[in-house]
Tab-separated table of C-alpha atoms (C1' of nucleotides) in Angstrom:
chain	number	residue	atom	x	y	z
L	740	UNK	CA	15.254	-15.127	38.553
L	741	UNK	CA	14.982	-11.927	36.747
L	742	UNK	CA	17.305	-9.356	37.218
L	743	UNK	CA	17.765	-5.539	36.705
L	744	UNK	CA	14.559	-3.206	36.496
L	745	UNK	CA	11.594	-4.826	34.706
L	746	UNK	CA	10.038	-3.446	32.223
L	747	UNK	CA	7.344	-1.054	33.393
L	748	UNK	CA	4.633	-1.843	29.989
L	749	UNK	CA	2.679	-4.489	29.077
L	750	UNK	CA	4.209	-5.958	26.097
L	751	UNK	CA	1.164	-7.783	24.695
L	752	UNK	CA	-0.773	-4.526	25.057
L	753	UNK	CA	1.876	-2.258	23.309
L	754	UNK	CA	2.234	-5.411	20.231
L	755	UNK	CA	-1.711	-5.315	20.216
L	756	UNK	CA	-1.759	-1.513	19.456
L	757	UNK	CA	1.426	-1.700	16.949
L	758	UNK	CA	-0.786	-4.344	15.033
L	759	UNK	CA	-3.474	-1.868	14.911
L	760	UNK	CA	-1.466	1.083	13.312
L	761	UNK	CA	-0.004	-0.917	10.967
L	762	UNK	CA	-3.383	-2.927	10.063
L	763	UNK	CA	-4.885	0.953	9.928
L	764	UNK	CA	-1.798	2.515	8.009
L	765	UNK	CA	0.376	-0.439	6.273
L	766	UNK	CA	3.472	-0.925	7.005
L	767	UNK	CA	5.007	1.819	5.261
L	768	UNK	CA	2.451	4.370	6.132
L	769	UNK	CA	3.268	3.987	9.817
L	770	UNK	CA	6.219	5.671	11.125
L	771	UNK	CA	8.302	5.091	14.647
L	772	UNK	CA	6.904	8.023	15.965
L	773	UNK	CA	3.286	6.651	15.071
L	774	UNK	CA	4.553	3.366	16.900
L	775	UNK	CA	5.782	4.690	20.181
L	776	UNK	CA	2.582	7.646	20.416
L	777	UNK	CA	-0.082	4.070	19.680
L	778	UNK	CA	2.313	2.295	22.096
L	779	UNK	CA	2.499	4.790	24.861
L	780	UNK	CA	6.134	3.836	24.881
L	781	UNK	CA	9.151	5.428	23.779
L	782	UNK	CA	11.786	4.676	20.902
L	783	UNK	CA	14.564	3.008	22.552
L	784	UNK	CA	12.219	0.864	24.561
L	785	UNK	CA	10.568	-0.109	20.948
L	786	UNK	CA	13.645	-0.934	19.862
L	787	UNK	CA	14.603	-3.476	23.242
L	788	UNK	CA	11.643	-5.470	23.204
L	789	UNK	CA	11.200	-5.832	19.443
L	790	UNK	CA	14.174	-5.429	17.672
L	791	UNK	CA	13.531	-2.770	14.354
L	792	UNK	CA	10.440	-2.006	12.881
L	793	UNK	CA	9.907	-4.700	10.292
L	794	UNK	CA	10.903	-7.589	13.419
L	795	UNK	CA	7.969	-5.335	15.216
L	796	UNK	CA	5.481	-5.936	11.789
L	797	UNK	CA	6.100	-9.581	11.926
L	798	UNK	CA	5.273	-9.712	15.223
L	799	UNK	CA	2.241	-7.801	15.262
L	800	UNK	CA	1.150	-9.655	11.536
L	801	UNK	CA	1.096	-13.192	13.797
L	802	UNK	CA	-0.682	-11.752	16.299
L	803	UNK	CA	-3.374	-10.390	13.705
L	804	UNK	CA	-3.423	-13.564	12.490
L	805	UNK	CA	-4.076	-15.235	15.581
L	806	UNK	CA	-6.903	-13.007	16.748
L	807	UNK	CA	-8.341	-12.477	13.215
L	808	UNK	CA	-7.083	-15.288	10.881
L	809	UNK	CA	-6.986	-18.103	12.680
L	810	UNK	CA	-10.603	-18.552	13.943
L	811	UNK	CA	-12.038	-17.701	10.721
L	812	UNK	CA	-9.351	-20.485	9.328
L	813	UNK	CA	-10.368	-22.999	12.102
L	814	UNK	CA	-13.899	-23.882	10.749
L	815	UNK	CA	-12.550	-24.832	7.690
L	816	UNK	CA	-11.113	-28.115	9.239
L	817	UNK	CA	-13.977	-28.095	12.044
L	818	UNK	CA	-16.927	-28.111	9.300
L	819	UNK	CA	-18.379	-31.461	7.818
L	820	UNK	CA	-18.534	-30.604	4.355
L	821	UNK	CA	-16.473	-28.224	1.862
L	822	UNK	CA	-19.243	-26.305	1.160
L	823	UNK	CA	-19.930	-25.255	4.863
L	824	UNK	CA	-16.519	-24.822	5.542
L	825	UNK	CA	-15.832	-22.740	2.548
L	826	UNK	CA	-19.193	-20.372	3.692
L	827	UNK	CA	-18.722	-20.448	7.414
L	828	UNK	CA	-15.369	-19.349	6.372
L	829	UNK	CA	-16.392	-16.472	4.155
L	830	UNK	CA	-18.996	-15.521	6.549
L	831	UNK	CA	-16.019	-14.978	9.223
L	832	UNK	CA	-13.699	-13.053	7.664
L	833	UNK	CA	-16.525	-10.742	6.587
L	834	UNK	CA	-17.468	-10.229	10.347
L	835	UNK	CA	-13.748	-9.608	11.073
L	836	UNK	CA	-13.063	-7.269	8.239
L	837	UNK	CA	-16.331	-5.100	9.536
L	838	UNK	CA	-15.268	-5.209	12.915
L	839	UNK	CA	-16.561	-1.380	14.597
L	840	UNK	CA	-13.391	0.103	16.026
L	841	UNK	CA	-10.670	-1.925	13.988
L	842	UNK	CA	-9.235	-0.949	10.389
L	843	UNK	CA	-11.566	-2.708	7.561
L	844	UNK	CA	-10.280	-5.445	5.936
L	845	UNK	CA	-7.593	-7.681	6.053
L	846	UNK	CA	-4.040	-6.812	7.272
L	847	UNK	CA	-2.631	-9.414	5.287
L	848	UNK	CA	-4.065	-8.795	2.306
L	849	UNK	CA	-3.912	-4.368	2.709
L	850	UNK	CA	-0.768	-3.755	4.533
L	851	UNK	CA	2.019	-4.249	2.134
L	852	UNK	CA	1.050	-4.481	-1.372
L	853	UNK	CA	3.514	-2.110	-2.525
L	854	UNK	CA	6.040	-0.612	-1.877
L	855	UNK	CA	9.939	0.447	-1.975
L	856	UNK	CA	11.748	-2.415	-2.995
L	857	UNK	CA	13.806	-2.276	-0.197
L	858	UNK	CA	10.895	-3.566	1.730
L	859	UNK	CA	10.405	-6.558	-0.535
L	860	UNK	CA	11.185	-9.432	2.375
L	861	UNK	CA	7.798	-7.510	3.789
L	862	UNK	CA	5.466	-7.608	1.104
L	863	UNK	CA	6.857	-11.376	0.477
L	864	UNK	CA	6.420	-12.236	3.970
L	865	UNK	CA	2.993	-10.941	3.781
L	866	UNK	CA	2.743	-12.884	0.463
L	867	UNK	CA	3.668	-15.889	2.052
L	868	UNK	CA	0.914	-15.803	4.294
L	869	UNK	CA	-1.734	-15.294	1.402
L	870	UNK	CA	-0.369	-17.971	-0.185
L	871	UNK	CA	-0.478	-20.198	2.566
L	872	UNK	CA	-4.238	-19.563	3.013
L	873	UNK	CA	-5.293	-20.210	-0.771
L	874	UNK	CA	-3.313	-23.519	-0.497
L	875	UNK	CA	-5.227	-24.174	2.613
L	876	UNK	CA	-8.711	-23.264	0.595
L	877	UNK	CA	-8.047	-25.577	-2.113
L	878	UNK	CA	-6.745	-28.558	0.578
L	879	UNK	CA	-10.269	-28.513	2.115
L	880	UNK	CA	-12.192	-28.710	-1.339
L	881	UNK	CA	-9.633	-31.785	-2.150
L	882	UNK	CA	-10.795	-33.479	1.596
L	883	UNK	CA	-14.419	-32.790	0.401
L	884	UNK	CA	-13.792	-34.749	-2.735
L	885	UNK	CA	-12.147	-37.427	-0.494
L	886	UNK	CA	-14.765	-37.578	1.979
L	887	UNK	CA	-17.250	-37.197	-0.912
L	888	UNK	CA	-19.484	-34.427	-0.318
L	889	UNK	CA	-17.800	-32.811	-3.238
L	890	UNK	CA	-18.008	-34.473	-7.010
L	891	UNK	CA	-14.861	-36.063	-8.216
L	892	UNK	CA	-14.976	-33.795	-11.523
L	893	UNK	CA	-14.487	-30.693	-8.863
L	894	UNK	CA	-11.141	-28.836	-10.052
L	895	UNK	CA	-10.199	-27.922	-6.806
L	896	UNK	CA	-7.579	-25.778	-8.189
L	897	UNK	CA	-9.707	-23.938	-10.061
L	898	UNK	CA	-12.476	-23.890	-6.957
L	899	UNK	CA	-10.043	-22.804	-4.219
L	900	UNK	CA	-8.558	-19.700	-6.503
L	901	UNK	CA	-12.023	-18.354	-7.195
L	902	UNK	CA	-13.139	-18.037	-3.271
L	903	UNK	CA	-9.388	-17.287	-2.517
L	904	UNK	CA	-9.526	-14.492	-5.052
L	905	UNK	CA	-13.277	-13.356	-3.357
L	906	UNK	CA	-11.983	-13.379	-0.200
L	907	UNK	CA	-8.993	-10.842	-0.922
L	908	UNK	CA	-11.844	-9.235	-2.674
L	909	UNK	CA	-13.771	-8.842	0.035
L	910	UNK	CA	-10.907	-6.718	1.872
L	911	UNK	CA	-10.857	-3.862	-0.429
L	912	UNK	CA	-14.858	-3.308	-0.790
L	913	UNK	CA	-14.212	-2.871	3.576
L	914	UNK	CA	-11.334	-0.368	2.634
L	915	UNK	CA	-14.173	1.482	0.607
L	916	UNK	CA	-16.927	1.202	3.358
L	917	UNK	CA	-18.414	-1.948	2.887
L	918	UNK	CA	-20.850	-2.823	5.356
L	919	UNK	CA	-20.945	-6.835	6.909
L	920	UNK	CA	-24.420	-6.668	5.111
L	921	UNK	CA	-23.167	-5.767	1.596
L	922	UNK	CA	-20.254	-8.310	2.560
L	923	UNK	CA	-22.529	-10.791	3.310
L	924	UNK	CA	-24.859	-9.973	-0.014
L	925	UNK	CA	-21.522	-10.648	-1.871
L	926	UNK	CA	-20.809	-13.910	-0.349
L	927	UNK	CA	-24.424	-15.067	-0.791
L	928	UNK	CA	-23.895	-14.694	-4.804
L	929	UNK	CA	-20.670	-16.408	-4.291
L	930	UNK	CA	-22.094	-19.675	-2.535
L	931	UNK	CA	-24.971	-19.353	-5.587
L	932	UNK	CA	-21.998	-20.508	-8.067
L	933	UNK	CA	-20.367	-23.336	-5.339
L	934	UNK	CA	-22.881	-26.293	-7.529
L	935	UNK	CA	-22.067	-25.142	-10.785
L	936	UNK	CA	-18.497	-24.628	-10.111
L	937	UNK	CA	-17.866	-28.275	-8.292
L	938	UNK	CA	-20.273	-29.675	-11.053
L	939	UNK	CA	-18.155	-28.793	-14.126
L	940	UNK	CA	-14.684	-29.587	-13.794
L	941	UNK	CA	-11.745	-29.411	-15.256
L	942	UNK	CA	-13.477	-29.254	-19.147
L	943	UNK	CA	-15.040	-26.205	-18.871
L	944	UNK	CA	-16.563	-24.665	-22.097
L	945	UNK	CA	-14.490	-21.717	-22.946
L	946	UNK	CA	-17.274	-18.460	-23.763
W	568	UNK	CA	4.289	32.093	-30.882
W	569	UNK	CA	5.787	29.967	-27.718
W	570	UNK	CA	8.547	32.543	-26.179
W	571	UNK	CA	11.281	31.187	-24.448
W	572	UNK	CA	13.587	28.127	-24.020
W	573	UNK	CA	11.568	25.085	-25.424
W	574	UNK	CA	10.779	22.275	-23.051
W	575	UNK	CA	13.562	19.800	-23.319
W	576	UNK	CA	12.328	16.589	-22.802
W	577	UNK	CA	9.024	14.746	-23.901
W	578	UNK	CA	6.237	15.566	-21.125
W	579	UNK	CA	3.821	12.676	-22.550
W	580	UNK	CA	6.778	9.830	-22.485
W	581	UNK	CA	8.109	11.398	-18.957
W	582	UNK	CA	3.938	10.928	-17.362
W	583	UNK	CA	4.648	7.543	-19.170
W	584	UNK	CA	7.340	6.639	-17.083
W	585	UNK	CA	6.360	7.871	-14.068
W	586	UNK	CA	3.081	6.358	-14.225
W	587	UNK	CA	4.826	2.689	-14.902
W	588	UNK	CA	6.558	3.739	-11.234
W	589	UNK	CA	3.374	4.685	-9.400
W	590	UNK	CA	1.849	1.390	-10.996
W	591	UNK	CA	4.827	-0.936	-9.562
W	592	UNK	CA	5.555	0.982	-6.014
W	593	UNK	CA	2.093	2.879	-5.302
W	594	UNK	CA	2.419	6.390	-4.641
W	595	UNK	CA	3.873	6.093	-0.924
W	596	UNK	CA	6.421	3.525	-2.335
W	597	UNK	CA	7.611	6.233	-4.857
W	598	UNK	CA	9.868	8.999	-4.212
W	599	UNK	CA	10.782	11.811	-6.152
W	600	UNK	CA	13.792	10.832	-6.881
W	601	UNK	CA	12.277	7.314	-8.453
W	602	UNK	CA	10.489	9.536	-10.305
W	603	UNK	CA	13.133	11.574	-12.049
W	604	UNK	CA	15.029	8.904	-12.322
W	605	UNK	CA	12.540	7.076	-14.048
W	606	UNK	CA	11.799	10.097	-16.201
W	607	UNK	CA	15.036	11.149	-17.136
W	608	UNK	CA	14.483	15.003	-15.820
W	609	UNK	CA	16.087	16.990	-12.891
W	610	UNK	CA	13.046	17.590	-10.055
W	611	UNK	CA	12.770	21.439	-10.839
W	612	UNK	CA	11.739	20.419	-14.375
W	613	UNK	CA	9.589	17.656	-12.889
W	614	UNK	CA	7.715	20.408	-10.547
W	615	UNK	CA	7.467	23.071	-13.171
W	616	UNK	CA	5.970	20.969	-15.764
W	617	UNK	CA	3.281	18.841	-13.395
W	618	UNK	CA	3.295	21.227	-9.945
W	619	UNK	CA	3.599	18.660	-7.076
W	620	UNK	CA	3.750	14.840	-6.417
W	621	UNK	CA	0.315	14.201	-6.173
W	622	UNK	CA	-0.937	16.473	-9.090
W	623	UNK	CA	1.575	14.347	-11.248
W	624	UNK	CA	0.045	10.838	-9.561
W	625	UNK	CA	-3.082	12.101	-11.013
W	626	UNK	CA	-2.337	12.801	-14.202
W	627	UNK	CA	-0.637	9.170	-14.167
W	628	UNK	CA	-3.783	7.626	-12.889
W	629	UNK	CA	-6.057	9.571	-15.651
W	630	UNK	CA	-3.400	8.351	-18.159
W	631	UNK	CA	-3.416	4.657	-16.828
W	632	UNK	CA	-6.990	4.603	-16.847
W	633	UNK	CA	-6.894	5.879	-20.314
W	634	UNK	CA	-4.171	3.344	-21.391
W	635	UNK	CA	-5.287	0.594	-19.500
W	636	UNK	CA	-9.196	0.654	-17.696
W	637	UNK	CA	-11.205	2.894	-21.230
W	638	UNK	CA	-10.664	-0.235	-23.579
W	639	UNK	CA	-11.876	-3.087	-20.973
W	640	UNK	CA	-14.719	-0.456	-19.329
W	641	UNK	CA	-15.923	0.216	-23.377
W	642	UNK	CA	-17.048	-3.592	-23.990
W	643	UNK	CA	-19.048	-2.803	-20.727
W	644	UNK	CA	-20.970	-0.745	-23.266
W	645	UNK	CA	-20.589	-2.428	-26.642
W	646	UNK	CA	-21.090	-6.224	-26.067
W	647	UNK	CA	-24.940	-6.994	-26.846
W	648	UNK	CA	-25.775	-8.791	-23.692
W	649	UNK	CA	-24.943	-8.190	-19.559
W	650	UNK	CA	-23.301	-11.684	-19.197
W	651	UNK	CA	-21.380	-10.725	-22.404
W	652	UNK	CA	-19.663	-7.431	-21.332
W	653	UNK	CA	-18.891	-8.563	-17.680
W	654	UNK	CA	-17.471	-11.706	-19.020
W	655	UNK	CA	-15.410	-10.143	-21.964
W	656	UNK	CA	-14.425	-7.283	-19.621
W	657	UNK	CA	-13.305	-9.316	-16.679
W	658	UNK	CA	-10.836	-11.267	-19.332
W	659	UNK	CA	-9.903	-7.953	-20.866
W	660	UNK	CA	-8.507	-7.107	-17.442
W	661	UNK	CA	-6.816	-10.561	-16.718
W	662	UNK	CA	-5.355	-9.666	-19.520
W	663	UNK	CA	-3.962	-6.002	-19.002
W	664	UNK	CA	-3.082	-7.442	-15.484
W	665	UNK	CA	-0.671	-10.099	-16.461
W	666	UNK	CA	1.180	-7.879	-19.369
W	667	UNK	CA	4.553	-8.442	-19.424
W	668	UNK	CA	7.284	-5.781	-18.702
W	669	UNK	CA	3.957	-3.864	-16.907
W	670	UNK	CA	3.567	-4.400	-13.458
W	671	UNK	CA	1.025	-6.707	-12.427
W	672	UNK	CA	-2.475	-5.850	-11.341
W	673	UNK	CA	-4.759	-2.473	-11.394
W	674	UNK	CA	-2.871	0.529	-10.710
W	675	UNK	CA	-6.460	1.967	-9.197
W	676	UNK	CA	-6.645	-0.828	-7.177
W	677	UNK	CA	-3.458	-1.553	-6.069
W	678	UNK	CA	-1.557	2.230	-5.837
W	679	UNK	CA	-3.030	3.688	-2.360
W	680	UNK	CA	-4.089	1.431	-0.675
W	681	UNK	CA	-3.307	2.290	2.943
W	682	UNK	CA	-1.061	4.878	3.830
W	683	UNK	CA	-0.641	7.638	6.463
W	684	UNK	CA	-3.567	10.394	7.127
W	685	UNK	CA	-1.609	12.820	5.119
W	686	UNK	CA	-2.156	11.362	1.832
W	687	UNK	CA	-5.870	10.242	2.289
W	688	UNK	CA	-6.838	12.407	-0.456
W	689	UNK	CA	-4.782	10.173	-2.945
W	690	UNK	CA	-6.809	7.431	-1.459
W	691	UNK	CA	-9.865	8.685	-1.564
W	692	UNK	CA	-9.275	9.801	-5.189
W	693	UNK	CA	-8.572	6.504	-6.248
W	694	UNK	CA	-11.359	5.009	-4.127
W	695	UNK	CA	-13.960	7.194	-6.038
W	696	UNK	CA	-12.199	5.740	-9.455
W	697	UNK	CA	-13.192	1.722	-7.693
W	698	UNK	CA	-16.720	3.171	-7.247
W	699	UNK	CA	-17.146	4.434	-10.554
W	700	UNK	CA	-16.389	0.821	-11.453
W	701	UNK	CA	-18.806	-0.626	-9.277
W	702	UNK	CA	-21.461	1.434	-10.719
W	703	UNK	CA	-20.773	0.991	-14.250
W	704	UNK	CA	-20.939	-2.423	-14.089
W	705	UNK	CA	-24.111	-2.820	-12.034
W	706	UNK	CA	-25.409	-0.422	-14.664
W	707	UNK	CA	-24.830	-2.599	-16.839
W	708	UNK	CA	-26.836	-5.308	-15.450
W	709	UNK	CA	-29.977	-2.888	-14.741
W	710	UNK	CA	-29.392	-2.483	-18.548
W	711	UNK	CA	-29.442	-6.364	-19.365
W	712	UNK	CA	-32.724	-6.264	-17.165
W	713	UNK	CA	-34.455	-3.794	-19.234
W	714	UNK	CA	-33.126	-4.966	-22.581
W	715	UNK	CA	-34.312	-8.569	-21.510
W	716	UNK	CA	-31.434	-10.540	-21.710
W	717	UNK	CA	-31.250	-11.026	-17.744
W	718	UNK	CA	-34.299	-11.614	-15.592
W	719	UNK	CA	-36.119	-8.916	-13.898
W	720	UNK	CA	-35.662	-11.563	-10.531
W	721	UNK	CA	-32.155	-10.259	-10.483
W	722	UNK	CA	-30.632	-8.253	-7.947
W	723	UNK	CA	-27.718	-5.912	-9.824
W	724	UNK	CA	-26.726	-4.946	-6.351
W	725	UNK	CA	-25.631	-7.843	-5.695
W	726	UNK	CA	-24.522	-9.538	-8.943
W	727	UNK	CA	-22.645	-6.076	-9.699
W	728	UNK	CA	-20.927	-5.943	-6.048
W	729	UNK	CA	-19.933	-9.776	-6.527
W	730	UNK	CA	-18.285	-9.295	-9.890
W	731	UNK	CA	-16.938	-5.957	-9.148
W	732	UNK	CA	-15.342	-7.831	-5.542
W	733	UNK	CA	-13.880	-10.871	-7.616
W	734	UNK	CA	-12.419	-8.208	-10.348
W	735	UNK	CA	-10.509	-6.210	-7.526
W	736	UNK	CA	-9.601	-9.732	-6.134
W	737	UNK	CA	-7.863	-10.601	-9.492
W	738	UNK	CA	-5.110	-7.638	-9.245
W	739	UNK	CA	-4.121	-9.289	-5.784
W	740	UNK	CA	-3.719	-12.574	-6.999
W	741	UNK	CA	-1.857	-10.824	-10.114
W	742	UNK	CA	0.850	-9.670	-7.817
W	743	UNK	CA	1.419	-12.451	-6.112
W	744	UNK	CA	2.641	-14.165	-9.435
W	745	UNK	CA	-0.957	-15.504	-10.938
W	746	UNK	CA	-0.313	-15.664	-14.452
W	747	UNK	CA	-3.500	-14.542	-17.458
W	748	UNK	CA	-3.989	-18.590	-17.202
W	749	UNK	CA	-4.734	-18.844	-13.951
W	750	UNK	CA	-6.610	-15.403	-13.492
W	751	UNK	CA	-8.705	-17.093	-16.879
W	752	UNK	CA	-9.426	-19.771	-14.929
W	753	UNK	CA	-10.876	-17.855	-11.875
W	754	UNK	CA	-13.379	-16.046	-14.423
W	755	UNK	CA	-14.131	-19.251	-15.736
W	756	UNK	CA	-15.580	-19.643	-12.492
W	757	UNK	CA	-16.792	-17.054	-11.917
W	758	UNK	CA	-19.173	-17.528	-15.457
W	759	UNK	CA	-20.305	-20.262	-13.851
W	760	UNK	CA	-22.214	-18.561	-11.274
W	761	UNK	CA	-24.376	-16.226	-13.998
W	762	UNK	CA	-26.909	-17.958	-13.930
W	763	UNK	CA	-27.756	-19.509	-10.625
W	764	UNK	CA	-26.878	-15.226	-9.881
W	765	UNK	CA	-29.093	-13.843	-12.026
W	766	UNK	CA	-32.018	-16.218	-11.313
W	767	UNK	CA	-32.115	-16.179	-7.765
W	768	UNK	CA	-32.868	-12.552	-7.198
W	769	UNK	CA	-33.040	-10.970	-3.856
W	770	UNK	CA	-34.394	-13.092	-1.843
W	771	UNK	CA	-31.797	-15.618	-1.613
W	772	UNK	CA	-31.889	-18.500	0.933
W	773	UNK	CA	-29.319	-17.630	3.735
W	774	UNK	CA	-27.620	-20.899	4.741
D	1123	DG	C1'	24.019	-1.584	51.791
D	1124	DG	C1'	26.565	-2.230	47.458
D	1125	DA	C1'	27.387	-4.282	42.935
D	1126	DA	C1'	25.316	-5.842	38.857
D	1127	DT	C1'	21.801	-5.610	35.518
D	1128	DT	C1'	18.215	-3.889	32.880
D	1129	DA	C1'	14.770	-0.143	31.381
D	1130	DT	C1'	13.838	4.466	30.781
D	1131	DT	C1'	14.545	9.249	29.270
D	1132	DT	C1'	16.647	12.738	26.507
D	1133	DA	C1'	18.956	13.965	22.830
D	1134	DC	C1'	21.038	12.877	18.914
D	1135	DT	C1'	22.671	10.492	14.300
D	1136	DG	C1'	23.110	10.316	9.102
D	1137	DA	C1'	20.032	9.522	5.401
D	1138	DT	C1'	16.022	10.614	2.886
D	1139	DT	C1'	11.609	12.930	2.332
D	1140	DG	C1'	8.963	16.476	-0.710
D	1141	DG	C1'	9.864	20.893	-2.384
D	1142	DT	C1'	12.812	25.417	-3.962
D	1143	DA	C1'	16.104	29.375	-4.628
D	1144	DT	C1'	19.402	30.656	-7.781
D	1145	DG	C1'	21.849	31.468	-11.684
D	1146	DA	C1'	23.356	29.830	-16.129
D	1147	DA	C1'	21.748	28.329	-20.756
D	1148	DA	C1'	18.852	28.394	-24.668
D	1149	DA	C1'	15.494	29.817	-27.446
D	1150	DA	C1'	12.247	33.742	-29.673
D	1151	DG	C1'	10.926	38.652	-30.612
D	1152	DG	C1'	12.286	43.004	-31.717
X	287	DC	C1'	22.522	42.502	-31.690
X	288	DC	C1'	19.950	42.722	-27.083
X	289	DT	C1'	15.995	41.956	-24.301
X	290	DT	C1'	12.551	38.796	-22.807
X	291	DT	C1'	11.034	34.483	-21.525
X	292	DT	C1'	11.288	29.984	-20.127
X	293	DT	C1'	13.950	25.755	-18.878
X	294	DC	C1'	17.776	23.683	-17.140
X	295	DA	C1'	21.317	21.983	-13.551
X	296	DT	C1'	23.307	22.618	-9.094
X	297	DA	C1'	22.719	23.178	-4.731
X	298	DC	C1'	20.026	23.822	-1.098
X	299	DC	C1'	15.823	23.821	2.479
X	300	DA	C1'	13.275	22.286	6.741
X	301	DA	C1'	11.009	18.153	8.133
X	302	DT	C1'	10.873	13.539	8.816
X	303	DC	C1'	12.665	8.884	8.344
X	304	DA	C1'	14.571	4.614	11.018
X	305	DG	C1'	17.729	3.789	14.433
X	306	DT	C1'	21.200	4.858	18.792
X	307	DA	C1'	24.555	6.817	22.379
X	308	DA	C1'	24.705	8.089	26.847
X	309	DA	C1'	23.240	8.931	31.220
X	310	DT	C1'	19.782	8.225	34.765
X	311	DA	C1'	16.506	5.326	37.300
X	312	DA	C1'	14.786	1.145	39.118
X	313	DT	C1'	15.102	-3.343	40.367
X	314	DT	C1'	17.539	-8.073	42.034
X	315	DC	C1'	21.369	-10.667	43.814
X	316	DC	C1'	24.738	-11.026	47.245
DNA sequence: GGAATTATTTACTGATTGGTATGAAAAAGG
DNA sequence: CCTTTTTCATACCAATCAGTAAATAATTCC
């Protein structure tokens, strides 16, 4: 049984509004004091239930990602082909990075680009993640060409880095008041090159 | 005639080296004492010859996108077709992003980001720079349209906003370690898409 | 009820932030 | 030479940064 006085907030609530600062402000554009005022909590009761600010970030950057990322990521096993899962996936994040009353964009991509060096282990963790997700990308255009409902002269490599490198994209034209619509225009040209791009392979003519 | 003790130290190669610290930490990431460091002057020197920390991030931004954006933005103008400036330009930038002993990616895109209310100004100045951008290149397209060399079924809203999205996208996947290779091979992809982009025009099938 | 345990509040820490006051040093004009 | 003008280096400023010490308050176990 639990002993001594409990805590009197709701963690989860106080983590969900800490992941909201720091999607809003970055990591080191958010203060304490930001913290514990979005919290509703103060400082030393920060500090007990999460440890120091950047054990706080990585906490609230897995919750982000499991609210925001991981739905969007979801379809890309769920759909039947590459090409839906790639566009389904798009489609996603562009509802999530347009979301009315949450920061634009993508807290993994936007909120720790750069910084002091003494916050490397933060930009890498973040870095990490990114990674993680263009690996993912270029997994599901190598199932497609498995499963075959994407040619065999597909460079998946060269597939998955061009809608990874859309996607992060895609975050920065929120940050600058893109609308889901303009989003969406975007990711319609995209999907225009997907027959093109899985057509030509590895050879491709140089200009 | 100049009256007075001379300046003592070379204002152009001091902007230099502050701008190279702006570039690699963004200006939240940078403090003044980076910067003097970097420059080799004592602050009082730093604030009598460039007045505060943000007037000196702007000069550094109008001198990086001298240095740096002019030369790929001119081909914008020069090349003789649309799908020939956006190309050459794109790989122009792949290129400035991925110099060595620079930091990697666009300082415009990558410098302020996110950050804390107080410094939404720097944002928003650098934001304007990204539209600027957008517009230039979607000009550029309304100007292959009229010249001929792209069909008047094109949408530049779109074909602009989806190279202008992938170009941003490149500086993130600079920083994470993409070398001019890889961000070559992304554009190569990107090509790909002219066409099918160009000829499908507004009225795209959604799905 | 009393002891033990944990959370909360208040106030504080040393370090660092952007920005300056001050006086010495160095040049030019007369 | 001496005054004027500007820059330089040292030292400083209040404000804010992330992080804590200490005491009080609230709960459970016995």
């Amino acid at each position: 049984m639990e002993r001594g006085r409990p805590r009197n907030f709701d963690r989860t609530l106080a983590l969900r509004r800490a992941m909201e600062v720091f999607w809003e402000r970055g990591y080191e554009g958010t203060s304490l004091s930001d913290l514990t005022e979005a919290m509703g909590i103060e400082r030393p009761s920060l500090y007990a239930a999460f440890g120091c600010k950047e054990a706080l970030f990585r906490e609230a950057v897995d919750l982000y990602n499991e609210i925001e990322g991981v739905p969007a990521q979801r379809v890309l096993e769920t759909a039947l082909t590459a090409r839906q899962a790639i566009e389904t996936m798009l489609r996603d994040y562009a509802a999530t990075y347009t979301q009315v009353g949450k920061p634009p964009g993508c807290m993994i991509v936007l909120a720790a680009l750069l910084g002091t060096p003494q916050n490397k282990d933060v930009r890498d963790h973040l870095a990490r993640h990114r990674r993680e997700s263009r690996l993912a990308l270029k997994a599901r255009i190598v199932r497609g060409m498995a499963e075959g409902d994407v040619p065999q002269t597909a460079d998946a490599e060269r597939v998955g880095g061009f809608y990874a490198t859309l996607l992060e994209g895609l975050s920065i034209q929120a940050r600058d008041g893109a609308s889901r619509l303009d989003l969406e225009a975007i990711i319609d040209g995209a999907m225009t090159a997907w027959d093109p791009l899985v057509a030509c392979g590895k050879t491709l003519p140089r200009r």
